[in-house]
Amino acid sequence: AQKITQTQPGMFVQEKEAVTLDCTYDTSDQSYGLFWYKQPSSGEMIFLIYQGSYDEQNATEGRYSLNFQKARKSANLVISASQLGDSAMYFCAMREPPGGGSTLGRLYFGRGTQLTVWP
Amino acid sequence: DTAVSQTPKYLVTQMGNDKSIKCEQNLGHDTMYWYKQDSKKFLKIMFSYNNKELIINETVPNRFSPKSPDKAHLNLHINSLELGDSAVYFCASSQVFRGRGPQETQYFGPGTRLLVL
């Protein structure tokens, strides 16, 4: 089974509107971390936001917020007031806790959602 | 001011050649990674290093050999390049903080676009 599922290959939103990018994850661990990254057409990967599984409040960074619903195992990214520069590929990722004697847990990425913001 | 840097940015080479990509981070992070992103944008982690020690090798062919001379550097050497190695290779670094649960920040380099002809 996939560890990270992003069901929307593409999303379109009008400038200034809010958009939600879906992400569900699969883990039986209680301690894990969730990330969102942005990859514009120029190719660089930009870290946007992080949510720890024990964080009771949803993470927010400027116009980005992570809608964390632990029971549903979802970590959707909400972008408020979309801008043309938000057009990019967005990746959701999960870090599991260390296991098997490792000091670092495995990291899994989803296949991404291509967001297009139109004027 | 660059946090994670990689060289070269572009690499075009013939099948069978050996090539290296270098990565440096000035963030003081303990952990560094190599990722491969294919033409369909699928991002796959290859190696994870923590304090110069290999932590995770994600079943990458042994033609790929990472090397970490110190905590701030992680290089990737590829032997006998194949057509399927054409991809974008990203270096990244992260710092994991242990509180009630893990807290982490992870930053990527600009990527190296490798094309094998």
PDB file of C-alpha atoms in Angstrom:
ATOM      1  CA  ALA A   1       0.000   0.000   0.000  1.00  0.00           C
ATOM      2  CA  GLN A   2       1.142   3.525  -0.679  1.00  0.00           C
ATOM      3  CA  LYS A   3       2.292   5.437   2.338  1.00  0.00           C
ATOM      4  CA  ILE A   4       1.311   8.839   0.932  1.00  0.00           C
ATOM      5  CA  THR A   5      -1.586   9.365  -1.440  1.00  0.00           C
ATOM      6  CA  GLN A   6      -2.268  12.559  -3.298  1.00  0.00           C
ATOM      7  CA  THR A   7      -5.427  11.889  -5.261  1.00  0.00           C
ATOM      8  CA  GLN A   8      -5.461  15.101  -7.285  1.00  0.00           C
ATOM      9  CA  PRO A   9      -2.967  15.014 -10.150  1.00  0.00           C
ATOM     10  CA  GLY A  10      -4.014  18.561 -11.068  1.00  0.00           C
ATOM     11  CA  MET A  11      -5.935  21.414  -9.484  1.00  0.00           C
ATOM     12  CA  PHE A  12      -7.032  24.779 -10.803  1.00  0.00           C
ATOM     13  CA  VAL A  13      -7.879  27.828  -8.740  1.00  0.00           C
ATOM     14  CA  GLN A  14      -8.580  31.436  -9.522  1.00  0.00           C
ATOM     15  CA  GLU A  15      -6.294  34.090  -8.146  1.00  0.00           C
ATOM     16  CA  LYS A  16      -7.248  35.273  -4.624  1.00  0.00           C
ATOM     17  CA  GLU A  17      -9.324  32.189  -3.937  1.00  0.00           C
ATOM     18  CA  ALA A  18      -8.387  29.523  -1.384  1.00  0.00           C
ATOM     19  CA  VAL A  19      -7.484  25.999  -2.492  1.00  0.00           C
ATOM     20  CA  THR A  20      -7.082  22.702  -0.646  1.00  0.00           C
ATOM     21  CA  LEU A  21      -4.633  20.056  -1.806  1.00  0.00           C
ATOM     22  CA  ASP A  22      -5.411  16.608  -0.461  1.00  0.00           C
ATOM     23  CA  CYS A  23      -3.003  14.239   1.200  1.00  0.00           C
ATOM     24  CA  THR A  24      -3.723  11.017   3.058  1.00  0.00           C
ATOM     25  CA  TYR A  25      -1.132   8.866   4.720  1.00  0.00           C
ATOM     26  CA  ASP A  26      -0.815   5.334   5.985  1.00  0.00           C
ATOM     27  CA  THR A  27       1.047   4.493   9.148  1.00  0.00           C
ATOM     28  CA  SER A  28       0.459   2.492  12.304  1.00  0.00           C
ATOM     29  CA  ASP A  29       2.945   4.585  14.273  1.00  0.00           C
ATOM     30  CA  GLN A  30       1.812   7.188  16.778  1.00  0.00           C
ATOM     31  CA  SER A  31       4.810   9.458  16.268  1.00  0.00           C
ATOM     32  CA  TYR A  32       5.423  10.794  12.773  1.00  0.00           C
ATOM     33  CA  GLY A  33       5.888  14.013  10.867  1.00  0.00           C
ATOM     34  CA  LEU A  34       4.152  15.429   7.822  1.00  0.00           C
ATOM     35  CA  PHE A  35       5.587  17.854   5.289  1.00  0.00           C
ATOM     36  CA  TRP A  36       4.509  19.840   2.296  1.00  0.00           C
ATOM     37  CA  TYR A  37       6.883  21.007  -0.420  1.00  0.00           C
ATOM     38  CA  LYS A  38       6.425  23.237  -3.448  1.00  0.00           C
ATOM     39  CA  GLN A  39       8.256  22.682  -6.719  1.00  0.00           C
ATOM     40  CA  PRO A  40       7.828  25.514  -9.238  1.00  0.00           C
ATOM     41  CA  SER A  41       8.631  25.042 -12.917  1.00  0.00           C
ATOM     42  CA  SER A  42      12.177  26.242 -12.230  1.00  0.00           C
ATOM     43  CA  GLY A  43      12.713  22.913 -10.447  1.00  0.00           C
ATOM     44  CA  GLU A  44      13.800  23.748  -6.930  1.00  0.00           C
ATOM     45  CA  MET A  45      12.079  22.092  -3.964  1.00  0.00           C
ATOM     46  CA  ILE A  46      10.825  24.545  -1.381  1.00  0.00           C
ATOM     47  CA  PHE A  47       9.922  23.438   2.133  1.00  0.00           C
ATOM     48  CA  LEU A  48       6.543  24.923   3.065  1.00  0.00           C
ATOM     49  CA  ILE A  49       5.225  23.521   6.295  1.00  0.00           C
ATOM     50  CA  TYR A  50       5.659  20.760   8.873  1.00  0.00           C
ATOM     51  CA  GLN A  51       3.181  19.099  11.232  1.00  0.00           C
ATOM     52  CA  GLY A  52       4.182  16.727  14.009  1.00  0.00           C
ATOM     53  CA  SER A  53       1.716  13.997  14.880  1.00  0.00           C
ATOM     54  CA  TYR A  54       1.573  15.188  18.486  1.00  0.00           C
ATOM     55  CA  ASP A  55       0.924  18.793  17.577  1.00  0.00           C
ATOM     56  CA  GLU A  56      -2.617  19.569  18.618  1.00  0.00           C
ATOM     57  CA  GLN A  57      -2.859  22.730  16.581  1.00  0.00           C
ATOM     58  CA  ASN A  58      -2.747  22.835  12.808  1.00  0.00           C
ATOM     59  CA  ALA A  59       0.561  24.165  11.507  1.00  0.00           C
ATOM     60  CA  THR A  60       0.435  27.513   9.740  1.00  0.00           C
ATOM     61  CA  GLU A  61       3.046  29.454   7.777  1.00  0.00           C
ATOM     62  CA  GLY A  62       1.780  32.652   6.256  1.00  0.00           C
ATOM     63  CA  ARG A  63      -0.822  31.764   3.631  1.00  0.00           C
ATOM     64  CA  TYR A  64      -0.200  28.039   4.093  1.00  0.00           C
ATOM     65  CA  SER A  65      -1.940  25.940   6.684  1.00  0.00           C
ATOM     66  CA  LEU A  66      -2.035  22.210   7.195  1.00  0.00           C
ATOM     67  CA  ASN A  67      -5.443  20.783   7.982  1.00  0.00           C
ATOM     68  CA  PHE A  68      -4.396  17.858  10.142  1.00  0.00           C
ATOM     69  CA  GLN A  69      -7.089  15.257  10.831  1.00  0.00           C
ATOM     70  CA  LYS A  70      -5.345  12.473  12.670  1.00  0.00           C
ATOM     71  CA  ALA A  71      -8.256  10.060  12.894  1.00  0.00           C
ATOM     72  CA  ARG A  72      -8.802  10.296   9.157  1.00  0.00           C
ATOM     73  CA  LYS A  73      -5.048  10.223   8.486  1.00  0.00           C
ATOM     74  CA  SER A  74      -5.238  13.280   6.331  1.00  0.00           C
ATOM     75  CA  ALA A  75      -2.901  16.255   6.097  1.00  0.00           C
ATOM     76  CA  ASN A  76      -4.389  18.585   3.524  1.00  0.00           C
ATOM     77  CA  LEU A  77      -2.601  21.773   2.538  1.00  0.00           C
ATOM     78  CA  VAL A  78      -4.726  24.900   2.416  1.00  0.00           C
ATOM     79  CA  ILE A  79      -3.431  27.883   0.474  1.00  0.00           C
ATOM     80  CA  SER A  80      -5.378  31.040   1.149  1.00  0.00           C
ATOM     81  CA  ALA A  81      -5.602  33.972  -1.247  1.00  0.00           C
ATOM     82  CA  SER A  82      -3.885  32.157  -4.137  1.00  0.00           C
ATOM     83  CA  GLN A  83      -1.346  34.055  -6.184  1.00  0.00           C
ATOM     84  CA  LEU A  84      -0.098  33.404  -9.702  1.00  0.00           C
ATOM     85  CA  GLY A  85       3.266  32.485  -8.200  1.00  0.00           C
ATOM     86  CA  ASP A  86       1.645  29.601  -6.343  1.00  0.00           C
ATOM     87  CA  SER A  87       1.387  27.674  -9.616  1.00  0.00           C
ATOM     88  CA  ALA A  88       3.655  24.707  -9.011  1.00  0.00           C
ATOM     89  CA  MET A  89       3.787  21.015  -8.162  1.00  0.00           C
ATOM     90  CA  TYR A  90       3.066  20.322  -4.496  1.00  0.00           C
ATOM     91  CA  PHE A  91       4.353  17.255  -2.678  1.00  0.00           C
ATOM     92  CA  CYS A  92       3.159  15.798   0.594  1.00  0.00           C
ATOM     93  CA  ALA A  93       5.598  13.670   2.605  1.00  0.00           C
ATOM     94  CA  MET A  94       5.687  11.683   5.826  1.00  0.00           C
ATOM     95  CA  ARG A  95       8.519  10.778   8.173  1.00  0.00           C
ATOM     96  CA  GLU A  96       8.030   7.632  10.234  1.00  0.00           C
ATOM     97  CA  PRO A  97       9.856   7.146  13.521  1.00  0.00           C
ATOM     98  CA  PRO A  98      13.173   5.257  13.530  1.00  0.00           C
ATOM     99  CA  GLY A  99      13.043   1.488  13.660  1.00  0.00           C
ATOM    100  CA  GLY A 100      15.277  -1.543  13.351  1.00  0.00           C
ATOM    101  CA  GLY A 101      18.146   0.133  15.191  1.00  0.00           C
ATOM    102  CA  SER A 102      18.225   3.096  12.810  1.00  0.00           C
ATOM    103  CA  THR A 103      18.524   6.607  14.198  1.00  0.00           C
ATOM    104  CA  LEU A 104      16.332   7.981  11.427  1.00  0.00           C
ATOM    105  CA  GLY A 105      12.854   7.064  10.269  1.00  0.00           C
ATOM    106  CA  ARG A 106      11.992   6.461   6.658  1.00  0.00           C
ATOM    107  CA  LEU A 107      10.650   9.322   4.579  1.00  0.00           C
ATOM    108  CA  TYR A 108       7.933   8.849   1.962  1.00  0.00           C
ATOM    109  CA  PHE A 109       6.708  11.246  -0.722  1.00  0.00           C
ATOM    110  CA  GLY A 110       3.430  11.393  -2.592  1.00  0.00           C
ATOM    111  CA  ARG A 111       3.277  11.718  -6.373  1.00  0.00           C
ATOM    112  CA  GLY A 112       2.394  15.381  -6.246  1.00  0.00           C
ATOM    113  CA  THR A 113      -0.434  17.691  -7.278  1.00  0.00           C
ATOM    114  CA  GLN A 114       0.086  20.219 -10.055  1.00  0.00           C
ATOM    115  CA  LEU A 115      -1.618  23.464  -9.030  1.00  0.00           C
ATOM    116  CA  THR A 116      -2.419  26.084 -11.632  1.00  0.00           C
ATOM    117  CA  VAL A 117      -3.555  29.525 -10.520  1.00  0.00           C
ATOM    118  CA  TRP A 118      -5.320  31.551 -13.195  1.00  0.00           C
ATOM    119  CA  PRO A 119      -6.023  35.267 -13.194  1.00  0.00           C
TER     120      PRO A 119
ATOM    121  CA  ASP B   1      23.881  32.596   1.978  1.00  0.00           C
ATOM    122  CA  THR B   2      23.032  29.435   0.055  1.00  0.00           C
ATOM    123  CA  ALA B   3      21.759  26.828   2.480  1.00  0.00           C
ATOM    124  CA  VAL B   4      22.200  23.670   0.392  1.00  0.00           C
ATOM    125  CA  SER B   5      24.326  23.859  -2.741  1.00  0.00           C
ATOM    126  CA  GLN B   6      25.032  21.273  -5.421  1.00  0.00           C
ATOM    127  CA  THR B   7      27.461  21.107  -8.296  1.00  0.00           C
ATOM    128  CA  PRO B   8      27.170  20.767 -11.162  1.00  0.00           C
ATOM    129  CA  LYS B   9      23.717  22.065 -11.992  1.00  0.00           C
ATOM    130  CA  TYR B  10      23.703  20.256 -15.338  1.00  0.00           C
ATOM    131  CA  LEU B  11      25.541  17.118 -16.346  1.00  0.00           C
ATOM    132  CA  VAL B  12      25.419  15.578 -19.807  1.00  0.00           C
ATOM    133  CA  THR B  13      27.461  12.446 -20.329  1.00  0.00           C
ATOM    134  CA  GLN B  14      27.759   9.222 -22.288  1.00  0.00           C
ATOM    135  CA  MET B  15      26.592   5.808 -21.169  1.00  0.00           C
ATOM    136  CA  GLY B  16      29.264   3.920 -19.321  1.00  0.00           C
ATOM    137  CA  ASN B  17      30.998   6.982 -17.908  1.00  0.00           C
ATOM    138  CA  ASP B  18      31.574   7.642 -14.202  1.00  0.00           C
ATOM    139  CA  LYS B  19      30.476  10.953 -12.728  1.00  0.00           C
ATOM    140  CA  SER B  20      30.212  12.695  -9.364  1.00  0.00           C
ATOM    141  CA  ILE B  21      27.843  15.251  -7.901  1.00  0.00           C
ATOM    142  CA  LYS B  22      28.846  17.310  -4.892  1.00  0.00           C
ATOM    143  CA  CYS B  23      26.662  18.712  -2.148  1.00  0.00           C
ATOM    144  CA  GLU B  24      27.339  21.067   0.709  1.00  0.00           C
ATOM    145  CA  GLN B  25      25.089  22.498   3.405  1.00  0.00           C
ATOM    146  CA  ASN B  26      25.878  25.404   5.708  1.00  0.00           C
ATOM    147  CA  LEU B  27      22.887  24.971   8.001  1.00  0.00           C
ATOM    148  CA  GLY B  28      24.681  22.900  10.599  1.00  0.00           C
ATOM    149  CA  HIS B  29      22.225  20.042  10.029  1.00  0.00           C
ATOM    150  CA  ASP B  30      23.087  16.532  11.134  1.00  0.00           C
ATOM    151  CA  THR B  31      21.325  14.691   8.344  1.00  0.00           C
ATOM    152  CA  MET B  32      21.791  14.756   4.586  1.00  0.00           C
ATOM    153  CA  TYR B  33      20.089  12.939   1.734  1.00  0.00           C
ATOM    154  CA  TRP B  34      20.185  12.164  -1.939  1.00  0.00           C
ATOM    155  CA  TYR B  35      16.932  12.000  -3.899  1.00  0.00           C
ATOM    156  CA  LYS B  36      16.184  11.072  -7.492  1.00  0.00           C
ATOM    157  CA  GLN B  37      13.309  12.709  -9.363  1.00  0.00           C
ATOM    158  CA  ASP B  38      12.312  11.035 -12.604  1.00  0.00           C
ATOM    159  CA  SER B  39      10.701  12.528 -15.684  1.00  0.00           C
ATOM    160  CA  LYS B  40       7.244  11.999 -14.178  1.00  0.00           C
ATOM    161  CA  LYS B  41       8.256  14.072 -11.172  1.00  0.00           C
ATOM    162  CA  PHE B  42       8.230  11.076  -8.862  1.00  0.00           C
ATOM    163  CA  LEU B  43      10.611  11.813  -5.999  1.00  0.00           C
ATOM    164  CA  LYS B  44      12.421   8.885  -4.476  1.00  0.00           C
ATOM    165  CA  ILE B  45      14.846   8.986  -1.614  1.00  0.00           C
ATOM    166  CA  MET B  46      18.124   7.165  -2.317  1.00  0.00           C
ATOM    167  CA  PHE B  47      20.349   7.590   0.736  1.00  0.00           C
ATOM    168  CA  SER B  48      20.130   9.133   4.186  1.00  0.00           C
ATOM    169  CA  TYR B  49      23.231  10.074   6.162  1.00  0.00           C
ATOM    170  CA  ASN B  50      23.369  11.153   9.788  1.00  0.00           C
ATOM    171  CA  ASN B  51      26.602  12.646  11.105  1.00  0.00           C
ATOM    172  CA  LYS B  52      28.578  11.169   8.202  1.00  0.00           C
ATOM    173  CA  GLU B  53      27.153   7.707   8.748  1.00  0.00           C
ATOM    174  CA  LEU B  54      24.967   5.950   6.189  1.00  0.00           C
ATOM    175  CA  ILE B  55      21.603   5.380   7.855  1.00  0.00           C
ATOM    176  CA  ILE B  56      19.322   4.335   5.046  1.00  0.00           C
ATOM    177  CA  ASN B  57      20.085   2.908   1.620  1.00  0.00           C
ATOM    178  CA  GLU B  58      16.868   2.570  -0.284  1.00  0.00           C
ATOM    179  CA  THR B  59      17.911  -0.434  -2.413  1.00  0.00           C
ATOM    180  CA  VAL B  60      19.841   1.693  -4.835  1.00  0.00           C
ATOM    181  CA  PRO B  61      22.145  -0.153  -7.290  1.00  0.00           C
ATOM    182  CA  ASN B  62      25.692  -0.335  -6.008  1.00  0.00           C
ATOM    183  CA  ARG B  63      26.823   1.724  -9.002  1.00  0.00           C
ATOM    184  CA  PHE B  64      25.735   4.634  -6.813  1.00  0.00           C
ATOM    185  CA  SER B  65      28.148   5.311  -3.994  1.00  0.00           C
ATOM    186  CA  PRO B  66      27.604   8.194  -1.604  1.00  0.00           C
ATOM    187  CA  LYS B  67      30.421   9.589   0.446  1.00  0.00           C
ATOM    188  CA  SER B  68      30.280  12.005   3.356  1.00  0.00           C
ATOM    189  CA  PRO B  69      33.713  13.424   4.229  1.00  0.00           C
ATOM    190  CA  ASP B  70      32.166  15.525   6.993  1.00  0.00           C
ATOM    191  CA  LYS B  71      28.773  16.521   8.329  1.00  0.00           C
ATOM    192  CA  ALA B  72      28.425  19.393   5.869  1.00  0.00           C
ATOM    193  CA  HIS B  73      29.186  17.452   2.683  1.00  0.00           C
ATOM    194  CA  LEU B  74      27.582  14.531   0.928  1.00  0.00           C
ATOM    195  CA  ASN B  75      28.814  13.563  -2.520  1.00  0.00           C
ATOM    196  CA  LEU B  76      27.352  11.047  -4.928  1.00  0.00           C
ATOM    197  CA  HIS B  77      29.486   9.042  -7.304  1.00  0.00           C
ATOM    198  CA  ILE B  78      27.850   7.081 -10.093  1.00  0.00           C
ATOM    199  CA  ASN B  79      29.741   4.372 -11.972  1.00  0.00           C
ATOM    200  CA  SER B  80      28.927   2.988 -15.407  1.00  0.00           C
ATOM    201  CA  LEU B  81      26.103   5.406 -16.100  1.00  0.00           C
ATOM    202  CA  GLU B  82      22.993   4.007 -17.781  1.00  0.00           C
ATOM    203  CA  LEU B  83      20.238   5.697 -19.782  1.00  0.00           C
ATOM    204  CA  GLY B  84      17.810   5.123 -16.906  1.00  0.00           C
ATOM    205  CA  ASP B  85      19.979   7.201 -14.604  1.00  0.00           C
ATOM    206  CA  SER B  86      18.838  10.334 -16.435  1.00  0.00           C
ATOM    207  CA  ALA B  87      16.930  12.324 -13.828  1.00  0.00           C
ATOM    208  CA  VAL B  88      17.217  15.268 -11.488  1.00  0.00           C
ATOM    209  CA  TYR B  89      19.214  14.476  -8.372  1.00  0.00           C
ATOM    210  CA  PHE B  90      18.513  16.510  -5.282  1.00  0.00           C
ATOM    211  CA  CYS B  91      20.617  16.796  -2.196  1.00  0.00           C
ATOM    212  CA  ALA B  92      18.852  17.819   1.007  1.00  0.00           C
ATOM    213  CA  SER B  93      19.623  18.327   4.652  1.00  0.00           C
ATOM    214  CA  SER B  94      17.471  18.259   7.730  1.00  0.00           C
ATOM    215  CA  GLN B  95      17.515  18.685  11.435  1.00  0.00           C
ATOM    216  CA  VAL B  96      15.274  16.511  13.578  1.00  0.00           C
ATOM    217  CA  PHE B  97      14.325  17.820  16.985  1.00  0.00           C
ATOM    218  CA  ARG B  98      12.990  15.395  19.530  1.00  0.00           C
ATOM    219  CA  GLY B  99      10.266  16.752  21.705  1.00  0.00           C
ATOM    220  CA  ARG B 100       6.999  15.086  22.465  1.00  0.00           C
ATOM    221  CA  GLY B 101       7.120  13.995  18.870  1.00  0.00           C
ATOM    222  CA  PRO B 102       9.625  14.593  16.087  1.00  0.00           C
ATOM    223  CA  GLN B 103       9.945  18.090  14.723  1.00  0.00           C
ATOM    224  CA  GLU B 104      11.845  18.534  11.522  1.00  0.00           C
ATOM    225  CA  THR B 105      12.898  21.027   8.926  1.00  0.00           C
ATOM    226  CA  GLN B 106      14.291  19.826   5.615  1.00  0.00           C
ATOM    227  CA  TYR B 107      15.847  21.910   2.867  1.00  0.00           C
ATOM    228  CA  PHE B 108      16.731  20.891  -0.679  1.00  0.00           C
ATOM    229  CA  GLY B 109      19.544  21.907  -2.966  1.00  0.00           C
ATOM    230  CA  PRO B 110      18.781  23.286  -6.432  1.00  0.00           C
ATOM    231  CA  GLY B 111      19.136  19.887  -8.107  1.00  0.00           C
ATOM    232  CA  THR B 112      21.523  18.415 -10.678  1.00  0.00           C
ATOM    233  CA  ARG B 113      19.985  17.606 -14.034  1.00  0.00           C
ATOM    234  CA  LEU B 114      21.726  14.499 -15.318  1.00  0.00           C
ATOM    235  CA  LEU B 115      21.275  13.404 -18.906  1.00  0.00           C
ATOM    236  CA  VAL B 116      22.870  10.173 -20.041  1.00  0.00           C
ATOM    237  CA  LEU B 117      23.173   9.767 -23.819  1.00  0.00           C
TER     238      LEU B 117
END
